[in-house]
Amino acid sequence: MMASTSRTPSLASTPRAFRRAVSSLSSRARASVTRASRVEDADDAESRERLEALRRRSTALLERQRLLTERLERRRREREGENDANREREEAAAVREREEAEAEAEARRRADAEAAAASERARAEREAAEAAEAAAQAEARARADAETPKCRERLNIVMVASERARAEREAAEAAEAAAQAEARARADAETPKCRERLNIVMVASECAPFSKTGGLGDVMQSLPKALAARGHRVMVVVPRYKEYDDVYDTDVRVTFNVLGHPTEIGYFHLYRDGVDYVFIDHGAYHHVRDGIYAGDRSDAMFRNSMLCQAALEAVWHVPCGGAPYGDENLIFVANDWHAALLPVYLQAFYRDHGKFEFARSCFVVHNMAHQGRGPLDEFYSLQLPEHYKEHFVLDDPVGGECMNVMRAGLRLSTKVIAVSEGYAWEITTDMGGWGLAPTIREFGPGKLSGIVNGIDLDEWSPELDCHLDGDGYARFPPRGDAFSDGKRQCKRALQRQLGLAERDDVPVLGFIGRLDDQKGVDLIAEAEGWLCSQDAQLVMLGSGRGDLEDALRGMENRHHDKCRAWVGFSVEMAHRITAGCDILLMPSRFEPCGLNQLYAMRYGAVPVVHAVGGLRDTVQQYDPFNGTGNGWTFDSAETHKFIDAINHAMCTYRDFPEAFREIQARGFERDLGWNRAAELYEDRFIDAKYSW
Ligand code: ADP
């Protein structure tokens, strides 16, 4: 029992322990009462005594239970009080926390709002700046747009490059692009725009760099570009002698009646430098790939007839960037006798039948000596109406009656242009007309004129010339001290390459040209003795007639210490000789224009020329008293006069170097480009357009 009492929980115990203690006391009291009631029934004294004890005990237990219950109740109330205080504290803390959180949230909201306002302000400012920038760019683009010519057709161009090389190339390209843009802007500013936009189709048997045997190829390379730069739409039509890089097959095939044979040709196309190059493809051209004028008379007639017919219809068939030329504002330009059938076909096959009503043809005479003469009955193979025959018939006092293709071309074209003013006059003379002077003299007023060729300064400028890279040569500017250094270096390189003594003080004389009667090579051969007795060096490049090739080789063999003859056709050597020689010889018996004297001037080589045709128009005799002139001329094709002119040039070179330098300077300061000539051609074409 005592043990039970001693286990009564203290006030420090938990309420649950109290409750357990109270409940144990209650059950013990209840057990005592039960036992007491059971004992009550006993009637003996001992039992009553036990009963009394039990009653006391149960009363005591009940009393203890009551006390414990009161204590428990007190404790509960105390705890409730504590809980209330705690709750209040907690509530207060919660309120504080809430207030703090709200304050913090409010601060955050304010900060967010301020940040949002600031970012909104920044965005507005940025947008305003961007709008201003965009407006400025749009204005700059519009300005550039107005100044920049538009592409003919917009292409998506995919350029593939290796990643490593790209960065370097991009930097180089950027610099190059800037330089080009500047050059273009300069050229653009210098290049006047066309008076009236024309569709111009130029037709020839050769066009450099695809095919070239002489000056015609050079003109076809540069005049179309110059016309395109003035704003005209320009097509060049030439034979496809072989495969050319970047030229694609249009898949257009057309069949023409060529000298009585149905003949299918293909059109190939290349767009470059603003010009549409259209190549006529047929096996007959492939056969002469190594000598484009090879074959007999009927071969040549077949090729030329095919070229002219295909050229006339190229304006309808060749897409040229999706927009064929059509027949509006159309000027066909036939060059030399190879294209002379074009004006004839234009009239006979089309205009007489109401087609190409507003198209006109112009004929450019590069060389009157080649006319396409043949037997008269050849006319019938051309499938032309009988009344056209009179245009072809030439009753020549020298050659007799013949069929003459150039005559028909001259007669049936609207305008005729010779390649220099001097030559335009010469071909009206019996000496210079090669039998066609009477035909030309029959022309109505304004039909004939002369325009001196220009030169392609991209191809023929010493500062841009890729043929001067390597072998000790050097590009050089055609001006200032750098000119003298560059020229000297090229001269030494030429002497070294050809195995001549490397000397600055000896004048190097050059000759470049076709080896035939025209170029006056025989005058050089006749002057051999005198030339090779001089302290001078002679370098000659040419190909053509066998006897003249042999004459050149003979000179080299006899004077191996002073003379070199390069027999063959080498564009690179032509450039190197022009750059390396001091004096260029052009003793041509006749020269429609001549390009070599113009190239020579650009490279600081002083020309010595026979004053005929274009040579007379472009080279002025040096006058030491007035300090004028850009070369030396002689007035008739006689050896002693030629020698005399060379002698003057060499004396000036040796004894008056300052005067020689001034002559060189006057040469390369001259405007040699195509701009002026292209403008004059344009005038002629516009005149043709309005001629009936
Ligand atoms: P033509 O047209 O009468 O032949 P030009 O002086 O008008 O004479 O033009 C000749 C052109 O041909 C020039 O570009 C000249 O450099 C070039 N040429 C002539 N003969 C050769 C040759 N053997 N090798 C390289 N180019 C040559």
XYZ file of C-alpha atoms in Angstrom, residues 432-670:
239
model
C 42.449 52.252 -148.448
C 39.090 50.882 -149.627
C 40.348 47.554 -150.977
C 37.852 47.750 -153.831
C 34.949 48.860 -151.625
C 35.697 52.586 -151.697
C 33.054 53.205 -154.400
C 30.496 51.331 -152.293
C 31.336 53.517 -149.312
C 31.310 56.690 -151.342
C 27.732 55.829 -152.322
C 26.595 56.067 -148.699
C 24.123 58.759 -147.829
C 25.200 61.575 -145.502
C 25.918 60.566 -141.921
C 26.080 56.845 -142.572
C 29.864 56.510 -142.073
C 31.895 57.719 -139.113
C 35.060 56.804 -137.233
C 35.596 56.185 -133.527
C 39.051 55.453 -132.094
C 39.140 52.368 -129.900
C 39.862 52.649 -126.209
C 41.750 50.093 -124.179
C 40.515 47.917 -121.358
C 42.282 49.412 -118.357
C 41.450 46.367 -116.235
C 43.469 44.226 -118.626
C 46.119 46.652 -119.738
C 47.364 48.661 -116.777
C 50.831 48.032 -115.349
C 49.594 48.376 -111.769
C 46.940 45.658 -112.254
C 48.721 43.363 -114.688
C 48.812 39.773 -113.393
C 51.270 38.820 -116.166
C 53.884 40.875 -114.330
C 53.700 38.661 -111.248
C 56.715 36.366 -111.071
C 59.962 35.806 -113.013
C 61.375 39.055 -111.630
C 58.754 41.292 -113.235
C 56.780 43.728 -111.107
C 53.554 45.633 -111.344
C 54.133 49.374 -111.272
C 52.033 52.524 -111.263
C 52.107 54.517 -114.493
C 53.297 57.633 -112.678
C 55.940 59.074 -110.339
C 59.263 57.594 -109.197
C 57.707 54.180 -108.623
C 57.105 54.099 -112.372
C 60.838 54.368 -113.184
C 61.742 51.656 -110.653
C 59.010 49.303 -111.857
C 59.811 49.886 -115.504
C 63.522 49.245 -114.892
C 62.710 46.030 -113.030
C 60.492 44.777 -115.873
C 63.154 45.636 -118.449
C 65.771 43.634 -116.529
C 63.343 40.735 -116.092
C 62.638 40.718 -119.839
C 66.359 40.765 -120.684
C 66.988 37.942 -118.208
C 64.035 35.853 -119.428
C 65.172 36.131 -123.028
C 68.880 35.679 -122.263
C 69.943 39.192 -123.299
C 72.547 41.281 -121.455
C 70.936 42.906 -118.410
C 71.688 46.555 -119.055
C 69.733 49.644 -118.068
C 71.529 51.944 -120.488
C 70.702 50.078 -123.698
C 67.318 50.837 -125.299
C 65.073 47.801 -125.761
C 62.937 47.972 -128.917
C 59.795 45.831 -129.075
C 57.453 44.582 -131.788
C 54.200 42.639 -131.280
C 51.794 41.711 -134.034
C 50.385 39.424 -136.652
C 53.029 38.519 -139.192
C 51.483 39.613 -142.462
C 51.792 42.402 -145.022
C 49.758 44.786 -142.921
C 52.075 44.968 -139.946
C 55.179 46.050 -141.898
C 57.430 43.295 -140.549
C 59.266 43.471 -143.850
C 60.395 46.986 -142.931
C 61.927 45.628 -139.739
C 63.626 42.873 -141.714
C 64.983 45.438 -144.162
C 66.309 47.567 -141.302
C 68.051 44.558 -139.750
C 71.596 45.640 -140.693
C 71.238 49.109 -139.257
C 69.244 48.017 -136.217
C 71.740 45.361 -135.228
C 74.679 47.719 -135.655
C 73.260 49.910 -132.897
C 73.862 49.528 -129.197
C 70.266 48.399 -128.794
C 68.295 45.239 -128.177
C 65.359 44.068 -130.334
C 62.567 41.804 -129.039
C 59.841 40.591 -131.444
C 56.671 38.562 -130.833
C 54.449 37.401 -133.657
C 52.887 34.600 -135.616
C 51.371 34.322 -139.046
C 52.907 33.938 -142.476
C 55.620 31.286 -142.567
C 58.142 33.353 -144.525
C 57.847 36.214 -142.074
C 58.180 33.851 -139.102
C 61.377 32.552 -140.726
C 62.624 36.099 -141.268
C 62.283 36.794 -137.575
C 64.009 33.555 -136.595
C 66.830 34.375 -139.032
C 67.381 37.767 -137.402
C 67.689 36.138 -134.003
C 70.153 33.561 -135.312
C 72.346 36.163 -136.960
C 72.343 38.586 -134.011
C 71.975 36.411 -131.000
C 73.558 38.998 -128.689
C 70.972 41.675 -129.572
C 67.913 40.164 -131.076
C 65.171 37.812 -129.917
C 62.213 36.501 -131.948
C 59.386 34.800 -130.093
C 57.385 33.096 -132.819
C 53.931 32.164 -131.546
C 50.940 33.655 -129.795
C 51.492 34.459 -126.131
C 49.327 36.947 -124.285
C 51.711 36.839 -121.334
C 54.733 37.696 -123.477
C 52.768 40.490 -125.153
C 52.197 42.052 -121.728
C 55.794 41.488 -120.608
C 57.346 42.932 -123.741
C 55.063 45.968 -123.492
C 56.119 46.440 -119.860
C 59.830 45.803 -120.437
C 60.627 47.623 -123.680
C 61.492 51.319 -123.982
C 60.341 51.835 -127.564
C 57.587 49.976 -129.460
C 57.823 49.662 -133.226
C 54.666 49.740 -135.362
C 55.655 50.123 -139.002
C 52.191 48.957 -140.197
C 51.470 49.598 -143.865
C 47.898 50.337 -142.843
C 46.357 50.249 -139.396
C 42.600 50.697 -138.869
C 43.150 51.670 -135.246
C 45.968 49.714 -133.622
C 45.916 48.833 -129.974
C 49.548 48.052 -129.269
C 50.583 51.707 -129.464
C 47.891 52.524 -126.865
C 49.013 49.698 -124.579
C 52.613 50.876 -125.021
C 51.739 54.410 -123.890
C 50.068 53.040 -120.772
C 53.214 51.042 -119.906
C 55.720 53.812 -120.605
C 56.975 52.394 -123.922
C 57.258 55.150 -126.504
C 55.715 54.230 -129.902
C 57.439 54.686 -133.241
C 54.713 54.345 -135.865
C 53.884 54.713 -139.515
C 51.384 57.580 -139.555
C 48.360 55.780 -140.997
C 44.788 55.179 -139.849
C 44.442 54.967 -136.102
C 48.210 55.341 -135.606
C 48.039 58.839 -137.048
C 45.052 59.628 -134.830
C 46.706 58.483 -131.618
C 50.463 59.141 -131.900
C 51.722 62.706 -132.201
C 55.285 63.330 -133.292
C 57.586 64.537 -130.501
C 58.426 68.217 -130.858
C 61.496 69.076 -128.735
C 60.998 72.829 -129.207
C 57.503 72.926 -127.816
C 57.809 69.880 -125.564
C 54.789 68.178 -127.135
C 54.089 64.771 -128.641
C 53.959 61.228 -127.330
C 56.078 59.305 -129.858
C 57.670 59.374 -133.285
C 55.955 58.966 -136.640
C 57.111 58.494 -140.226
C 54.914 59.372 -143.125
C 55.495 56.629 -145.664
C 56.333 52.953 -145.418
C 59.950 53.252 -146.468
C 62.852 51.699 -144.596
C 65.004 54.817 -144.394
C 62.138 56.820 -142.932
C 61.468 54.076 -140.430
C 65.176 54.023 -139.473
C 65.181 57.789 -139.155
C 62.283 57.726 -136.702
C 63.875 54.942 -134.626
C 67.127 56.865 -134.560
C 65.400 59.946 -133.149
C 63.762 57.849 -130.476
C 67.036 56.147 -129.459
C 68.978 59.439 -129.371
C 66.383 60.981 -127.124
C 66.473 57.898 -124.907
C 70.265 58.062 -124.546
C 71.024 61.768 -124.635
C 67.888 63.413 -123.273
C 66.522 61.116 -120.601
C 64.443 63.919 -119.067
C 62.745 64.624 -122.381
C 62.185 60.900 -122.848
C 60.536 60.707 -119.422
C 58.261 63.591 -120.327
C 57.206 61.792 -123.500
C 56.456 58.692 -121.437
C 54.455 60.774 -118.970
C 52.394 62.371 -121.760
C 51.623 58.857 -122.949
C 50.252 57.496 -119.745
C 48.518 60.699 -118.770
C 46.409 60.446 -121.908
